[in-house]
Every structure is written in structure tokens, then in C-alpha cells.
XYZ file of C-alpha atoms in Angstrom:
96
model
C 13.089 57.543 59.023
C 12.698 55.805 62.374
C 9.887 55.003 61.990
C 10.350 53.537 58.504
C 12.324 51.312 59.992
C 10.581 49.876 62.453
C 8.453 48.916 59.876
C 11.546 46.798 58.035
C 12.762 45.248 60.404
C 8.912 44.291 61.769
C 7.454 43.116 58.504
C 10.960 41.535 57.867
C 10.949 39.467 60.978
C 7.331 38.074 60.665
C 7.722 37.163 57.094
C 11.034 34.985 58.636
C 7.898 33.859 61.354
C 6.420 33.141 58.962
C 8.356 30.638 56.855
C 8.736 29.061 60.239
C 5.916 27.492 60.562
C 5.429 27.024 56.492
C 8.952 24.990 57.189
C 7.185 22.917 60.241
C 4.087 22.399 58.952
C 7.022 20.422 56.396
C 9.394 19.222 58.190
C 7.610 18.091 61.469
C 6.592 14.506 61.635
C 2.438 14.770 63.457
C -0.577 16.071 62.778
C -0.476 17.845 66.538
C 3.143 19.988 65.957
C 1.880 20.099 62.972
C -0.362 22.335 63.549
C 1.780 23.840 66.544
C 3.824 25.321 64.485
C 1.870 26.974 62.268
C -0.581 28.897 65.558
C 2.466 30.010 66.791
C 4.921 30.730 64.591
C 1.866 32.024 62.361
C 0.231 34.109 64.208
C 3.038 35.724 65.573
C 4.585 36.345 61.781
C 0.721 37.632 61.370
C 1.342 40.144 64.768
C 4.419 41.530 64.180
C 3.625 42.420 60.218
C 0.642 44.168 61.642
C 2.708 46.602 64.708
C 5.456 46.490 61.598
C 2.353 48.717 60.240
C 1.238 50.426 62.525
C 3.537 53.232 62.012
C 2.045 53.777 58.112
C -1.471 53.704 58.634
C -2.327 57.366 58.606
C -4.763 57.297 61.556
C -5.998 56.031 64.373
C -8.217 53.811 62.534
C -6.545 52.392 60.246
C -3.829 50.933 62.896
C -7.640 49.340 65.189
C -8.396 48.125 62.107
C -4.604 46.379 62.178
C -4.883 45.399 65.472
C -8.813 43.256 64.605
C -8.119 41.453 61.839
C -4.263 40.329 63.924
C -7.485 39.651 66.421
C -9.806 37.993 64.171
C -7.101 35.412 63.172
C -5.708 34.535 66.606
C -9.502 33.478 67.156
C -10.051 31.746 63.485
C -6.397 30.334 64.133
C -6.641 28.679 66.953
C -10.693 27.288 67.267
C -9.669 25.499 63.654
C -6.862 24.259 65.241
C -9.032 23.097 67.825
C -11.168 20.832 65.519
C -8.359 19.841 63.018
C -6.171 18.552 67.371
C -9.289 17.147 68.280
C -10.669 14.810 64.823
C -6.168 14.478 64.527
C -5.330 13.117 68.377
C -8.545 10.098 68.518
C -9.769 9.209 72.507
C -7.563 5.908 72.273
C -4.990 7.545 72.169
C -3.534 6.840 68.718
C -2.972 9.599 66.135
C -4.226 9.640 62.909
């Protein structure tokens, strides 16, 4: 019962952060602000969802898979946002 309650709270909170990241993507004025909103909010949201699903997995191996997926997504988001930011922010100081 306690584990299910924790799961519900963590997954709902994670979904809220995903929604906040999406709102930031749609509302923020420039590409760097949009990247910031997406990377921060979505990584936190996915982390909360993974953390919330931990009590529901059957064994340690499945829990480690969830953590591994979260880590992979963090690495992919950081790398892709760095590449997009370099393209969007030109060396002459003007944003595209």
C-alpha cells in the first residue's frame, strides 16, 4: 500500500515535470531557453518516474535496468542539447 502510494505520487510528479518541460518548449522565446527547459524538466521527470517504478519491479536487476535507462537518457539529452546549442548560438554572439 505504501509502495503503491509512493509510485503514484512519484509518477504523477514526473509527468508534471514532463508537462512543464513541454510548456517551456512551447512558451520560451529563444532556442537556448527552450533547451534548458527540456533538458532539466524532462530529466527530472524521467528520474521521478523511474524512482516511482522502483518499488513495483520484481527484482534488483529490473531496478538497475530502470536506473540504466535513466542514465542513458541523461547522457543523450546532455549531448544532443550541447550540439543543438552550439548550432543555435553562433560565435559572433547572435542567436539563430
